[in-house]
GROMACS .gro file of C-alpha atoms in nm:
model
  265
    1UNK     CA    1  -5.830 -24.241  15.129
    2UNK     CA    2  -5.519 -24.128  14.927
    3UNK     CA    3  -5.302 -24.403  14.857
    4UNK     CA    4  -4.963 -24.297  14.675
    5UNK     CA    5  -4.946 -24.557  14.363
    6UNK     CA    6  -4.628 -24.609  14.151
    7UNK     CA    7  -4.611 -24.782  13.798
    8UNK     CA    8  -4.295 -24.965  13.749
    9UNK     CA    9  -4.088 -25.104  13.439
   10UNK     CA   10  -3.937 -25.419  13.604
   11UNK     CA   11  -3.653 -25.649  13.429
   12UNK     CA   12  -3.556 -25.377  13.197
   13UNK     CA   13  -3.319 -25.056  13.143
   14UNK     CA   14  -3.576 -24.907  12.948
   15UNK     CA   15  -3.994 -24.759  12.956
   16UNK     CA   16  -4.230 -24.972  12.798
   17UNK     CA   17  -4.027 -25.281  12.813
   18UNK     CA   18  -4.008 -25.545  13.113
   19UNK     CA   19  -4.281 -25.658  13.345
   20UNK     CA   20  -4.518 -25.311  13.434
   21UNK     CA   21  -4.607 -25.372  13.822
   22UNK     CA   22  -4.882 -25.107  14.031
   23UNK     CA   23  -4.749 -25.067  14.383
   24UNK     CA   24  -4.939 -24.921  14.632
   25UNK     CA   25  -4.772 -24.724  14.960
   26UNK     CA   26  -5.012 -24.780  15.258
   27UNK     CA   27  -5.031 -24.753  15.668
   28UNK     CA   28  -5.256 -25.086  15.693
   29UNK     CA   29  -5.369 -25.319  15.449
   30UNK     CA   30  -5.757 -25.212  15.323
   31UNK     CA   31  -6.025 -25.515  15.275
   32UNK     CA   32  -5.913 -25.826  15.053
   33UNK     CA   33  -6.163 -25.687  14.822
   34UNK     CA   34  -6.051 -25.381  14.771
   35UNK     CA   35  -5.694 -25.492  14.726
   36UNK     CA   36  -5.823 -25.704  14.448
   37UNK     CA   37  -6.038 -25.428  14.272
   38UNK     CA   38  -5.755 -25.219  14.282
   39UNK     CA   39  -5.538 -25.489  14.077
   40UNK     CA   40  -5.802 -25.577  13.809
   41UNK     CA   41  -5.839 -25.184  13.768
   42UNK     CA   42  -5.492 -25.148  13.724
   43UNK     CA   43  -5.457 -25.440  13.437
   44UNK     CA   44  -5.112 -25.539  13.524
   45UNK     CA   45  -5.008 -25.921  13.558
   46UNK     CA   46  -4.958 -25.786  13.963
   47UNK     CA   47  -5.011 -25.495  14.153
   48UNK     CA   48  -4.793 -25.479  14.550
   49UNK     CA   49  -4.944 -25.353  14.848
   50UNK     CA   50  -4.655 -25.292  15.093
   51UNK     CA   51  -4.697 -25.159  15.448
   52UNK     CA   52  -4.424 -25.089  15.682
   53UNK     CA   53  -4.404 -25.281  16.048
   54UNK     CA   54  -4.287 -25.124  16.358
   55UNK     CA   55  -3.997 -25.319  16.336
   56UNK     CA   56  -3.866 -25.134  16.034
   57UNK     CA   57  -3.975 -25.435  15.797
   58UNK     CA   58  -4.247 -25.397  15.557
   59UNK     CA   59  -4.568 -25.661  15.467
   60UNK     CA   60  -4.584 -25.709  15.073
   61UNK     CA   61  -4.871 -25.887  14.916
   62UNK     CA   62  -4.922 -25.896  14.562
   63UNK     CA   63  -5.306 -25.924  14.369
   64UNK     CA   64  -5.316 -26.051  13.987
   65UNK     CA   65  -5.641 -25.901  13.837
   66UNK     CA   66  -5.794 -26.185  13.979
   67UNK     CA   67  -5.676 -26.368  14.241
   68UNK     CA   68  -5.437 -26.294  14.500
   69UNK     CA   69  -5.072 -26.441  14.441
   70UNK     CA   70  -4.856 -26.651  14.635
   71UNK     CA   71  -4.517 -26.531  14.548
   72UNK     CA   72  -4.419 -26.276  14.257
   73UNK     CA   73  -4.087 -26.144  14.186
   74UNK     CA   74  -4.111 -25.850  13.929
   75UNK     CA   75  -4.390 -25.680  14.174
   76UNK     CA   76  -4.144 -25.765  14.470
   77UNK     CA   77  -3.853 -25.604  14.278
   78UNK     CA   78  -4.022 -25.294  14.195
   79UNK     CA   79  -4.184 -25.250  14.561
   80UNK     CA   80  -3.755 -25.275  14.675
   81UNK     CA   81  -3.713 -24.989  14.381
   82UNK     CA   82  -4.059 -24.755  14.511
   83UNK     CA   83  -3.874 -24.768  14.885
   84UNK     CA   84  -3.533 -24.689  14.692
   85UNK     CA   85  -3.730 -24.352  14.550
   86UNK     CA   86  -3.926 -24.265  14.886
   87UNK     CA   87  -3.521 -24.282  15.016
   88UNK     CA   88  -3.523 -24.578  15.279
   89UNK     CA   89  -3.184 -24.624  15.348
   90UNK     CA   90  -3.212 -24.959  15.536
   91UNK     CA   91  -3.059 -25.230  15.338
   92UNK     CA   92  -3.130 -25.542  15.258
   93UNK     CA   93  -3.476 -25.456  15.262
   94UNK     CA   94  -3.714 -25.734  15.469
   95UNK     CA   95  -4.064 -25.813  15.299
   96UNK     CA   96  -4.299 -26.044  15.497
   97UNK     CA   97  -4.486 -26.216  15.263
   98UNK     CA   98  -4.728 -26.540  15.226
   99UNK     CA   99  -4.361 -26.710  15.059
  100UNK     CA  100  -4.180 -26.617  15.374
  101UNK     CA  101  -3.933 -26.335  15.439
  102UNK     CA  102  -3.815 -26.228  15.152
  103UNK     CA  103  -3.518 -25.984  15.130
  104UNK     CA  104  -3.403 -25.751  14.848
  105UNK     CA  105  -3.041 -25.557  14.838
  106UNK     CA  106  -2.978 -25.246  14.655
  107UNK     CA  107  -2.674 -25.262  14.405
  108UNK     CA  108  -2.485 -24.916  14.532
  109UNK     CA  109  -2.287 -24.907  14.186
  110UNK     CA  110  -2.607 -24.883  13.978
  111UNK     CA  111  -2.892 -24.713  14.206
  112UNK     CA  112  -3.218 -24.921  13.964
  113UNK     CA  113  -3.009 -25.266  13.987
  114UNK     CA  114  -3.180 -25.488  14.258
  115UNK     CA  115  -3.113 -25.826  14.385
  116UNK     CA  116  -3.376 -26.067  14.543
  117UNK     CA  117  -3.308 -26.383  14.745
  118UNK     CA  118  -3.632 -26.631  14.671
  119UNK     CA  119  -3.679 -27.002  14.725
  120UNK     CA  120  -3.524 -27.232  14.502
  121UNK     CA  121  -3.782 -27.458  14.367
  122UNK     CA  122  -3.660 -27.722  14.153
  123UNK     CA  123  -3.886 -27.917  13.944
  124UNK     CA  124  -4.017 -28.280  13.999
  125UNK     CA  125  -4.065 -28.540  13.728
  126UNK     CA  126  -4.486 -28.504  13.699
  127UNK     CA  127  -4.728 -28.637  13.502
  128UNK     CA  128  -4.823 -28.428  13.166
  129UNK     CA  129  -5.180 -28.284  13.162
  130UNK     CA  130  -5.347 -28.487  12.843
  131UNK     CA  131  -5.435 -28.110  12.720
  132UNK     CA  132  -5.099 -27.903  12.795
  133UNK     CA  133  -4.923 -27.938  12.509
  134UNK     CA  134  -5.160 -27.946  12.241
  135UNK     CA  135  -5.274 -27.600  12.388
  136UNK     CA  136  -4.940 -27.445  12.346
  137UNK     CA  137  -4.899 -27.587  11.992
  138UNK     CA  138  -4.629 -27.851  12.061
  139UNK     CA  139  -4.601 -28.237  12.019
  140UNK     CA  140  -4.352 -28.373  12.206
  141UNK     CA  141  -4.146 -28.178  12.539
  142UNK     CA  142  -4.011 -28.286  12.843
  143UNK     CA  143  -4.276 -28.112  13.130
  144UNK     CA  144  -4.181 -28.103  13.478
  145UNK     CA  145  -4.332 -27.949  13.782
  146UNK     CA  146  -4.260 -27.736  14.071
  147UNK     CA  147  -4.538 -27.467  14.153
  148UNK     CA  148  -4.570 -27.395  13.768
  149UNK     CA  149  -4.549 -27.639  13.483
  150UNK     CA  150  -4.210 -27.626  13.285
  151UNK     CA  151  -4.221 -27.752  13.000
  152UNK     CA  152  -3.892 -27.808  12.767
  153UNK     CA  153  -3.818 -27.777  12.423
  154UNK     CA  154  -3.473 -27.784  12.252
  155UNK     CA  155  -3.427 -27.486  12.060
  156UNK     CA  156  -3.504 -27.102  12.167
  157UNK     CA  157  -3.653 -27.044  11.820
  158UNK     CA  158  -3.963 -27.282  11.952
  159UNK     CA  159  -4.035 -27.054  12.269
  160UNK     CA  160  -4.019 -26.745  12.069
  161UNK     CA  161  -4.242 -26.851  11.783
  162UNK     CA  162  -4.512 -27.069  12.049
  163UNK     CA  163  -4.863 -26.918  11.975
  164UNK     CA  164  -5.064 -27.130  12.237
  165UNK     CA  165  -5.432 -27.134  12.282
  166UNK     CA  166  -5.486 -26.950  12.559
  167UNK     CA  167  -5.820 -27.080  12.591
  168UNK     CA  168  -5.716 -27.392  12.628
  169UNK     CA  169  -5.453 -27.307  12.884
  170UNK     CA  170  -5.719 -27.159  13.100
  171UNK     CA  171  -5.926 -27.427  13.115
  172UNK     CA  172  -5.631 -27.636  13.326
  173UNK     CA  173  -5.671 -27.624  13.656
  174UNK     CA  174  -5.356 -27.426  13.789
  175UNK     CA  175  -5.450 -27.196  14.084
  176UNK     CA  176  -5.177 -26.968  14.179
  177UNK     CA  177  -4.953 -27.101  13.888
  178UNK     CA  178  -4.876 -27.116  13.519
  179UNK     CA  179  -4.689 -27.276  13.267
  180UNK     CA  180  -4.347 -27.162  13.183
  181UNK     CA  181  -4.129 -27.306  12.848
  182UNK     CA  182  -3.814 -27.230  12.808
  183UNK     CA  183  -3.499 -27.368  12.623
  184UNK     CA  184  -3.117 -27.300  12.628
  185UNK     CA  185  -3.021 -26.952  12.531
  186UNK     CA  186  -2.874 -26.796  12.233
  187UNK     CA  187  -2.517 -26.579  12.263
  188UNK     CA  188  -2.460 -26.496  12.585
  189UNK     CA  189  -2.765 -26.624  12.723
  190UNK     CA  190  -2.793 -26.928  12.918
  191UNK     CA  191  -3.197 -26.994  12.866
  192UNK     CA  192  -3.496 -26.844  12.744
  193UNK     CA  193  -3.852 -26.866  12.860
  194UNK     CA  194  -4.211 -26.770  12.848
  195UNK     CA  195  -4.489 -26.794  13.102
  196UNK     CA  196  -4.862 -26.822  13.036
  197UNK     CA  197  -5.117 -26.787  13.325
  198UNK     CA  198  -5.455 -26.714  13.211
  199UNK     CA  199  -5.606 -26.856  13.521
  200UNK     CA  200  -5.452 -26.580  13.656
  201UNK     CA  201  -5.549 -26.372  13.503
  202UNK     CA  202  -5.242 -26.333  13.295
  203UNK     CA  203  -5.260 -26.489  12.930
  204UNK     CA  204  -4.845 -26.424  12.918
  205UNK     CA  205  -4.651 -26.251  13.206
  206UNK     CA  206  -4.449 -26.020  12.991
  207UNK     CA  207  -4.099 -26.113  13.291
  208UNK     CA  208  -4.102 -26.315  13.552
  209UNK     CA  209  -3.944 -26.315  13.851
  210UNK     CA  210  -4.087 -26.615  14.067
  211UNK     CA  211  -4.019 -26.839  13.780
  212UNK     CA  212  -3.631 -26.862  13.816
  213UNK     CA  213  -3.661 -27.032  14.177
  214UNK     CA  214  -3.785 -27.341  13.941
  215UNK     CA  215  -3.613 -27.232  13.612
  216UNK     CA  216  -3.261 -27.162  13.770
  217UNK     CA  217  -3.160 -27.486  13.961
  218UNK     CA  218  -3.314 -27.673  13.623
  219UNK     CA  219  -3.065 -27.509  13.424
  220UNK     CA  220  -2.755 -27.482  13.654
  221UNK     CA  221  -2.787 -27.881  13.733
  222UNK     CA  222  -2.800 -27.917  13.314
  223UNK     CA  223  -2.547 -27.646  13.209
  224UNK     CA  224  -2.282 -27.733  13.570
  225UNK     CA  225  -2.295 -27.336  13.645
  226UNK     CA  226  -2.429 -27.141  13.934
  227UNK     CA  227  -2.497 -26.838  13.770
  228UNK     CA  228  -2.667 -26.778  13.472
  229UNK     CA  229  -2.833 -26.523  13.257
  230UNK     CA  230  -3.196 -26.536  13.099
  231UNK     CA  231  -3.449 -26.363  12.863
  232UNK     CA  232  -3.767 -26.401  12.866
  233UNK     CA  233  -3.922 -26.382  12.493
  234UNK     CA  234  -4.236 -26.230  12.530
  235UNK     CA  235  -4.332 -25.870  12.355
  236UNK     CA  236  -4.223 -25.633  12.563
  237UNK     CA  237  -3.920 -25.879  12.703
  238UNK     CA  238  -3.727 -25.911  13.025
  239UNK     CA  239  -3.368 -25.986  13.059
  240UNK     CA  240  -3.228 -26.134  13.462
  241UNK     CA  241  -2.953 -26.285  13.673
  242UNK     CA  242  -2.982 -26.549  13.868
  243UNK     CA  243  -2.749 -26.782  14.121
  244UNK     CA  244  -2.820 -27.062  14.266
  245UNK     CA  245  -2.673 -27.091  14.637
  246UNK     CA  246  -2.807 -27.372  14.830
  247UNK     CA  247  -3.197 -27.399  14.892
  248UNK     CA  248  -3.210 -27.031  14.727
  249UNK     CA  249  -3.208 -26.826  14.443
  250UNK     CA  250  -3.059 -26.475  14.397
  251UNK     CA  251  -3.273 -26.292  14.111
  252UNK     CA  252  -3.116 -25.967  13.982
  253UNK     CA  253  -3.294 -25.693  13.757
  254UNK     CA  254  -3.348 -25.352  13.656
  255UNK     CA  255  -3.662 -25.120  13.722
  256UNK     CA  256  -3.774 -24.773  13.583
  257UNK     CA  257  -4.012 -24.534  13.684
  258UNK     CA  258  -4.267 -24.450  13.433
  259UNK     CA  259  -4.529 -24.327  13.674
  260UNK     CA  260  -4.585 -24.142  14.065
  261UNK     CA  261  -4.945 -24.054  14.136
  262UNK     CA  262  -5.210 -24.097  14.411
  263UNK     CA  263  -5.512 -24.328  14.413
  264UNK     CA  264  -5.773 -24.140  14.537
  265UNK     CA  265  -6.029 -24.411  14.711
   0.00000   0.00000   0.00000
């Protein structure tokens, strides 16, 4: 079985910066297990399995190395960008996915500019894990909780600098989630963030999409604006748009091409 594989630079302008996703083209989804051996051999934070239905839609699913994922933005962003290349010219773009129907438009000004509408998920006042923050190196934060944790410190300085034992983190119990911190931007930046998932599989996602349907209505309720513009502080870094509108969130990015090849199973 060939299966035509794409690696893609998500959240950036640029190669070897952003969120690398695998996506994989196919005519019917192959054996959970498969799907899942692909991933882990492909090392990403998520790899996208997209198949098209006779409707004209497509099915997405996305696979960490390890388990299976309930909703992922930079793999869903770059699946939008592989259809762009293979030259579907139906737009928005419907993905059926285990979050819902999820849609992605093409920005016709700047042909690698993508925008997603996802969930909103605000966060809930929760109770603190006794172990959370003294695995990410912190004493005191505000943590909240929507699918991820959030926790919330006051200066961007703290997220950039946090070396947290990732250990630790794996240890909590957080299936299909993470923990995200994040802070108010610097410049013309509304907020910065980090996410750290080693359950996952994913000690720190390098950018995030999924994490703005919890991170954007925070931040537009504190800072009394709809849209706003984040960077996420990890290595390779990401840089996104959101809005909130209502009960959703529209996520917008960049994507690159740094590789087209063929799986050969």
């Amino acid at each position: 079985m060939a299966i035509p594989y794409y690696h893609v630079d998500v959240f950036t302008d640029e190669l070897f910066a952003g969120n690398p996703a695998g996506v994989c083209i196919l005519s019917a989804f192959p054996a959970d297990s498969v799907m899942q051996k692909i991933a882990a051999e492909n090392r990403h934070s998520e790899t996208a399995f997209v198949v098209p239905r006779d409707d004209g839609d497509f099915d997405l699913r996305w696979f960490t190395p390890v388990v299976e994922d309930d909703l992922c933005g930079h793999a869903t962003l770059a699946s939008a960008f592989v259809l762009a290349l293979r030259k579907h010219n139906v737009w928005p773009v419907r993905f059926y996915t285990r979050a819902g129907i999820l849609t992605v438009a093409q920005d016709h000004d700047s042909q690698d500019s993508f925008e997603m509408d996802f969930p909103s998920r605000p966060p809930q006042p929760c109770e603190t894990p006794a172990d959370l923050l003294p695995a990410l190196g912190l004493k005191r934060a505000m943590v909240m909780k929507s699918r991820d944790y959030m926790v919330v410190v006051e200066q961007a300085e703290q997220v950039r600098a946090l070396s947290p034992d990732i250990a630790a983190l794996a240890k909590l119990e957080m299936v299909n989630s993470g923990t995200i911190v994040t802070a108010p931007g610097e410049g013309d930046v509304d907020y910065v963030c980090r996410l750290f998932s080693p359950a996952e599989g994913i000690d720190e996602d390098p950018a995030t999409g999924s994490i703005h349907c919890t991170l954007a209505p925070y931040w537009a309720g504190r800072l009394g604006k709809d849209t706003l513009r984040a960077r996420q502080l990890s290595a390779r870094g990401g840089y996104m748009q959101c809005t909130v509108a209502g009960d959703r969130v529209k996520i917008v990015g960049k994507a690159r091409l740094y590789l087209h090849g063929t799986l050969a199973l």
